[in-house]
Amino acid sequence: FYDEAEARKYTQNSRVVEIQSQMSERAVELLGLPEDRPCLLLDVGCGSGLSGDYISEEGHYWIGMDISPAMLDVAVEREVEGDLLLADVGHGIPFRPGTFDGCISISAVQWLCNADKKSHSPPKRLYRFFSTLYTALARGSRAVLQLYPENSEQLELITAQAMRAGFTGGMVVDYPNSAKAKKFFLCLFVGTSGILPKGLGTECASEEQHQAKFTNERTRFRNVKGKSVKKSRDWILEKKERRRRQGKEVRADTKYTGRKRRPHF
């Protein structure tokens, strides 16, 4: 959580404002909104309303959700045009079915992978978020979630829970070969299988292969039920690793992990 001073400092940092504006612009572009009418958008992890400012500039309406009271206080001080809701999105999106024409999120969703309390289960919190978001979005709309994944396992976990909740789509990676400019956007479709937009800076073949790699991993996660074969060594190691990430005590891996015992007569 940010305190009041940190929230103001963050919001007044010109570099932060510039980056937030660029990512918001890209996220709204990926939503593919109709140009002939204003839309109602949900901004998940809206913070002090920097991404909401861009939505307002584009002529759309928005509702922002954030877990930080300090950030929302700054948003109120700044007199942002959107409505604000103090809430933990890990508990779900509390809106009627079909309320929103789209959803964006800038640098927020990866925090659902953290187990900040003993009761927190990242997979359950992610599934609760995605399943209620799916319901709150109108059919044929999109959600575009920019995130900073710690590793490929986190990326898989987030994407798998989104697909499990009913979304189609996948990861759009802008500038995949650049350490600084590389950005991940999870582009999700509601009720329709749209064509996944191309990432910026992916003109050369090697970069396109990089994107395909994420697609393959997603398909494996979603479609191949039980393979890694249940109770196999790989399956056990994956399960132990998931429990470690959740902060649970797990026995160390050894050469005996997953070894079949002989039957006793």
Coordinates of C-alpha atoms in Angstrom, one line a residue:
F1 CA 0.0 0.0 0.0
Y2 CA 1.1 3.5 -0.7
D3 CA 0.8 6.2 2.0
E4 CA -0.4 9.7 1.2
A5 CA 3.1 11.1 0.6
E6 CA 4.2 8.2 -1.7
A7 CA 0.9 8.4 -3.6
R8 CA 1.4 12.1 -4.4
K9 CA 5.0 11.6 -5.2
Y10 CA 4.2 8.8 -7.6
T11 CA 1.5 10.8 -9.3
Q12 CA 3.6 13.9 -9.7
N13 CA 6.6 12.1 -11.2
S14 CA 6.7 13.2 -14.9
R15 CA 8.4 10.0 -16.0
V16 CA 5.7 7.8 -14.4
V17 CA 2.9 10.0 -15.9
E18 CA 4.4 9.6 -19.3
I19 CA 4.8 5.8 -19.1
Q20 CA 1.3 5.4 -17.7
S21 CA -0.1 7.6 -20.5
Q22 CA 1.7 5.5 -23.2
M23 CA 0.6 2.2 -21.7
S24 CA -3.0 3.4 -21.3
E25 CA -3.0 4.6 -24.9
R26 CA -1.8 1.2 -26.1
A27 CA -4.3 -0.7 -23.9
V28 CA -7.3 1.4 -25.2
E29 CA -6.0 0.9 -28.8
L30 CA -6.0 -2.9 -28.2
L31 CA -9.6 -2.7 -26.9
G32 CA -10.7 -1.9 -30.5
L33 CA -13.6 0.2 -29.3
P34 CA -16.3 1.6 -31.7
E35 CA -15.4 5.1 -32.9
D36 CA -19.0 6.3 -33.3
R37 CA -20.0 6.3 -29.6
P38 CA -18.7 6.7 -26.1
C39 CA -18.1 3.5 -24.1
L40 CA -18.2 2.7 -20.4
L41 CA -14.8 1.1 -19.3
L42 CA -13.6 -0.5 -16.1
D43 CA -10.1 0.5 -15.0
V44 CA -8.7 -2.2 -12.7
G45 CA -6.0 -0.9 -10.3
C46 CA -6.8 2.6 -11.4
G47 CA -4.5 4.2 -8.7
S48 CA -4.6 8.0 -8.8
G49 CA -6.5 8.0 -12.1
L50 CA -3.6 8.5 -14.5
S51 CA -4.9 5.9 -16.9
G52 CA -8.4 7.2 -16.4
D53 CA -7.3 10.6 -17.6
Y54 CA -6.5 9.1 -21.0
I55 CA -9.8 7.3 -21.2
S56 CA -11.6 10.6 -20.5
E57 CA -9.5 12.4 -23.1
E58 CA -10.7 9.8 -25.7
G59 CA -14.3 10.7 -24.8
H60 CA -15.2 7.5 -22.9
Y61 CA -16.6 7.1 -19.3
W62 CA -14.9 4.9 -16.7
I63 CA -15.2 3.4 -13.3
G64 CA -11.9 2.7 -11.4
M65 CA -11.2 0.1 -8.8
D66 CA -8.2 0.1 -6.5
I67 CA -7.1 -1.5 -3.2
S68 CA -5.1 1.6 -2.0
P69 CA -7.1 4.3 -0.1
A70 CA -4.2 6.7 -0.4
M71 CA -4.1 6.5 -4.2
L72 CA -7.8 6.9 -4.5
D73 CA -7.6 10.0 -2.2
V74 CA -5.1 11.5 -4.7
A75 CA -7.5 10.7 -7.5
V76 CA -10.3 12.5 -5.7
E77 CA -8.0 15.5 -5.1
R78 CA -7.1 15.6 -8.8
E79 CA -10.9 15.6 -9.6
V80 CA -10.7 12.8 -12.1
E81 CA -13.8 12.3 -14.2
G82 CA -14.3 8.6 -13.4
D83 CA -16.2 7.1 -10.5
L84 CA -14.0 5.4 -7.9
L85 CA -14.4 2.2 -5.9
L86 CA -12.1 1.0 -3.0
A87 CA -12.0 -2.8 -3.5
D88 CA -9.7 -5.8 -3.7
V89 CA -10.2 -7.3 -7.2
G90 CA -9.1 -10.6 -5.8
H91 CA -12.5 -10.7 -4.1
G92 CA -14.2 -10.3 -7.5
I93 CA -15.7 -7.5 -9.7
P94 CA -19.0 -6.4 -8.0
F95 CA -21.0 -5.2 -11.0
R96 CA -24.1 -6.5 -12.9
P97 CA -23.6 -8.7 -15.9
G98 CA -22.7 -6.9 -19.1
T99 CA -22.1 -3.5 -17.4
F100 CA -18.9 -2.6 -19.2
D101 CA -17.9 -2.2 -22.9
G102 CA -14.3 -3.0 -22.1
C103 CA -11.7 -3.2 -19.3
I104 CA -8.1 -2.0 -19.0
S105 CA -5.6 -2.5 -16.3
I106 CA -2.1 -1.0 -16.1
S107 CA 0.6 -2.7 -14.0
A108 CA -1.8 -4.3 -11.5
V109 CA -2.9 -7.9 -12.2
Q110 CA 0.5 -9.4 -11.3
W111 CA -0.1 -8.4 -7.7
L112 CA -2.8 -11.1 -7.5
C113 CA 0.0 -13.7 -7.7
N114 CA 1.2 -12.7 -4.3
A115 CA 0.0 -14.5 -1.2
D116 CA -0.1 -11.5 1.2
K117 CA -2.2 -13.3 3.8
K118 CA -2.3 -16.9 4.9
S119 CA -5.9 -17.1 3.5
H120 CA -4.7 -15.9 0.0
S121 CA -4.5 -18.5 -2.7
P122 CA -3.2 -16.8 -5.9
P123 CA -4.9 -19.3 -8.3
K124 CA -8.3 -18.9 -6.5
R125 CA -8.0 -15.1 -6.3
L126 CA -7.1 -14.9 -10.1
Y127 CA -10.0 -17.2 -11.0
R128 CA -12.4 -15.1 -8.9
F129 CA -11.2 -11.9 -10.6
F130 CA -11.3 -13.3 -14.1
S131 CA -14.7 -15.1 -13.7
T132 CA -16.5 -12.1 -12.3
L133 CA -14.8 -9.8 -14.8
Y134 CA -16.0 -12.0 -17.6
T135 CA -19.6 -11.7 -16.3
A136 CA -19.3 -7.9 -15.9
L137 CA -18.2 -7.3 -19.5
A138 CA -20.6 -7.1 -22.5
R139 CA -20.6 -9.9 -25.0
G140 CA -18.1 -9.2 -27.8
S141 CA -16.1 -6.8 -25.7
R142 CA -12.4 -7.1 -24.6
A143 CA -10.2 -6.7 -21.6
V144 CA -6.6 -5.6 -22.0
L145 CA -4.4 -6.0 -19.0
Q146 CA -0.9 -4.7 -19.0
L147 CA 1.3 -6.5 -16.5
Y148 CA 4.9 -7.1 -15.3
P149 CA 5.2 -10.9 -14.8
E150 CA 8.1 -12.0 -12.6
N151 CA 8.7 -15.1 -14.7
S152 CA 7.1 -17.5 -17.3
E153 CA 5.4 -19.5 -14.5
Q154 CA 3.5 -16.4 -13.3
L155 CA 2.5 -15.6 -16.9
E156 CA 1.2 -19.1 -17.3
L157 CA -0.7 -19.0 -14.0
I158 CA -2.4 -15.7 -15.0
T159 CA -3.3 -16.8 -18.5
A160 CA -4.5 -20.2 -17.5
Q161 CA -7.0 -18.8 -14.9
A162 CA -8.3 -16.3 -17.5
M163 CA -8.9 -19.1 -20.0
R164 CA -10.5 -21.2 -17.3
A165 CA -12.9 -18.4 -16.6
G166 CA -14.1 -18.4 -20.2
F167 CA -12.0 -15.8 -22.0
T168 CA -10.3 -16.5 -25.3
G169 CA -7.3 -14.5 -26.6
G170 CA -3.7 -14.4 -25.3
M171 CA -0.6 -12.4 -24.7
V172 CA 0.5 -9.5 -27.0
V173 CA 4.1 -8.7 -26.5
D174 CA 5.3 -5.3 -27.7
Y175 CA 9.1 -4.9 -28.5
P176 CA 9.9 -8.5 -27.3
N177 CA 13.7 -8.1 -28.1
S178 CA 14.1 -4.9 -26.1
A179 CA 14.9 -5.1 -22.4
K180 CA 13.5 -1.6 -21.6
A181 CA 10.6 -1.2 -24.1
K182 CA 9.2 -4.8 -23.8
K183 CA 5.6 -4.8 -22.6
F184 CA 3.1 -7.6 -21.9
F185 CA -0.6 -7.1 -22.7
L186 CA -3.0 -9.9 -21.9
C187 CA -5.7 -9.3 -24.6
L188 CA -8.9 -11.2 -23.7
F189 CA -12.1 -11.6 -25.7
V190 CA -15.6 -12.1 -24.2
G191 CA -17.9 -14.5 -26.1
T192 CA -16.1 -14.3 -29.4
S193 CA -12.8 -15.6 -30.7
G194 CA -11.2 -12.4 -32.1
I195 CA -7.9 -12.3 -34.0
L196 CA -5.1 -11.5 -31.5
P197 CA -3.5 -8.1 -32.4
K198 CA 0.2 -8.2 -33.4
G199 CA 2.7 -6.8 -30.9
L200 CA 4.6 -3.6 -31.8
G201 CA 8.2 -4.2 -33.0
T202 CA 7.5 -7.9 -34.0
E203 CA 8.3 -7.5 -37.7
C204 CA 11.2 -10.1 -37.8
A205 CA 10.6 -13.8 -37.8
S206 CA 12.5 -14.6 -34.6
E207 CA 10.2 -12.2 -32.6
E208 CA 7.1 -13.8 -34.0
Q209 CA 8.4 -17.2 -32.9
H210 CA 8.8 -15.6 -29.4
Q211 CA 5.1 -14.8 -29.4
A212 CA 4.1 -18.2 -30.6
K213 CA 6.0 -19.8 -27.7
F214 CA 3.6 -18.2 -25.2
T215 CA 0.6 -19.3 -27.3
N216 CA 1.9 -22.9 -27.2
E217 CA 2.3 -22.8 -23.5
R218 CA -1.2 -21.5 -23.0
T219 CA -2.7 -24.2 -25.2
R220 CA -0.9 -26.9 -23.2
F221 CA -2.1 -25.5 -20.0
R222 CA -5.7 -25.2 -21.1
N223 CA -6.3 -28.2 -23.4
V224 CA -4.2 -31.1 -22.2
K225 CA -6.0 -32.3 -19.2
G226 CA -3.9 -34.5 -16.9
K227 CA -0.6 -34.3 -19.0
S228 CA 1.8 -33.9 -17.1
V229 CA 0.3 -37.3 -16.2
K230 CA -1.3 -37.2 -12.8
K231 CA 1.0 -38.5 -10.0
S232 CA 4.0 -38.5 -12.4
R233 CA 7.3 -37.0 -11.3
D234 CA 6.8 -33.9 -13.4
W235 CA 3.2 -33.5 -12.0
I236 CA 4.5 -33.8 -8.4
L237 CA 7.4 -31.3 -9.0
E238 CA 5.0 -28.8 -10.5
K239 CA 2.6 -29.1 -7.6
K240 CA 5.4 -28.7 -5.1
E241 CA 6.6 -25.6 -6.9
R242 CA 3.1 -24.1 -6.8
R243 CA 2.9 -24.7 -3.1
R244 CA 6.3 -23.1 -2.5
R245 CA 5.1 -20.0 -4.4
Q246 CA 2.1 -19.8 -2.1
G247 CA 4.5 -19.8 0.9
K248 CA 3.7 -23.3 2.1
E249 CA 6.2 -25.7 3.7
V250 CA 7.2 -28.4 1.1
R251 CA 9.7 -31.2 1.5
A252 CA 12.9 -30.8 -0.6
D253 CA 13.1 -32.5 -4.0
T254 CA 15.3 -35.6 -4.1
K255 CA 16.0 -38.4 -6.6
Y256 CA 13.2 -40.3 -4.8
T257 CA 10.5 -37.7 -5.5
G258 CA 7.7 -39.3 -7.6
R259 CA 9.4 -42.7 -7.5
K260 CA 6.9 -45.6 -7.8
R261 CA 6.9 -48.0 -4.8
R262 CA 6.8 -51.7 -5.3
P263 CA 3.4 -53.4 -4.4
H264 CA 3.3 -55.2 -1.1
F265 CA 1.7 -58.6 -1.0

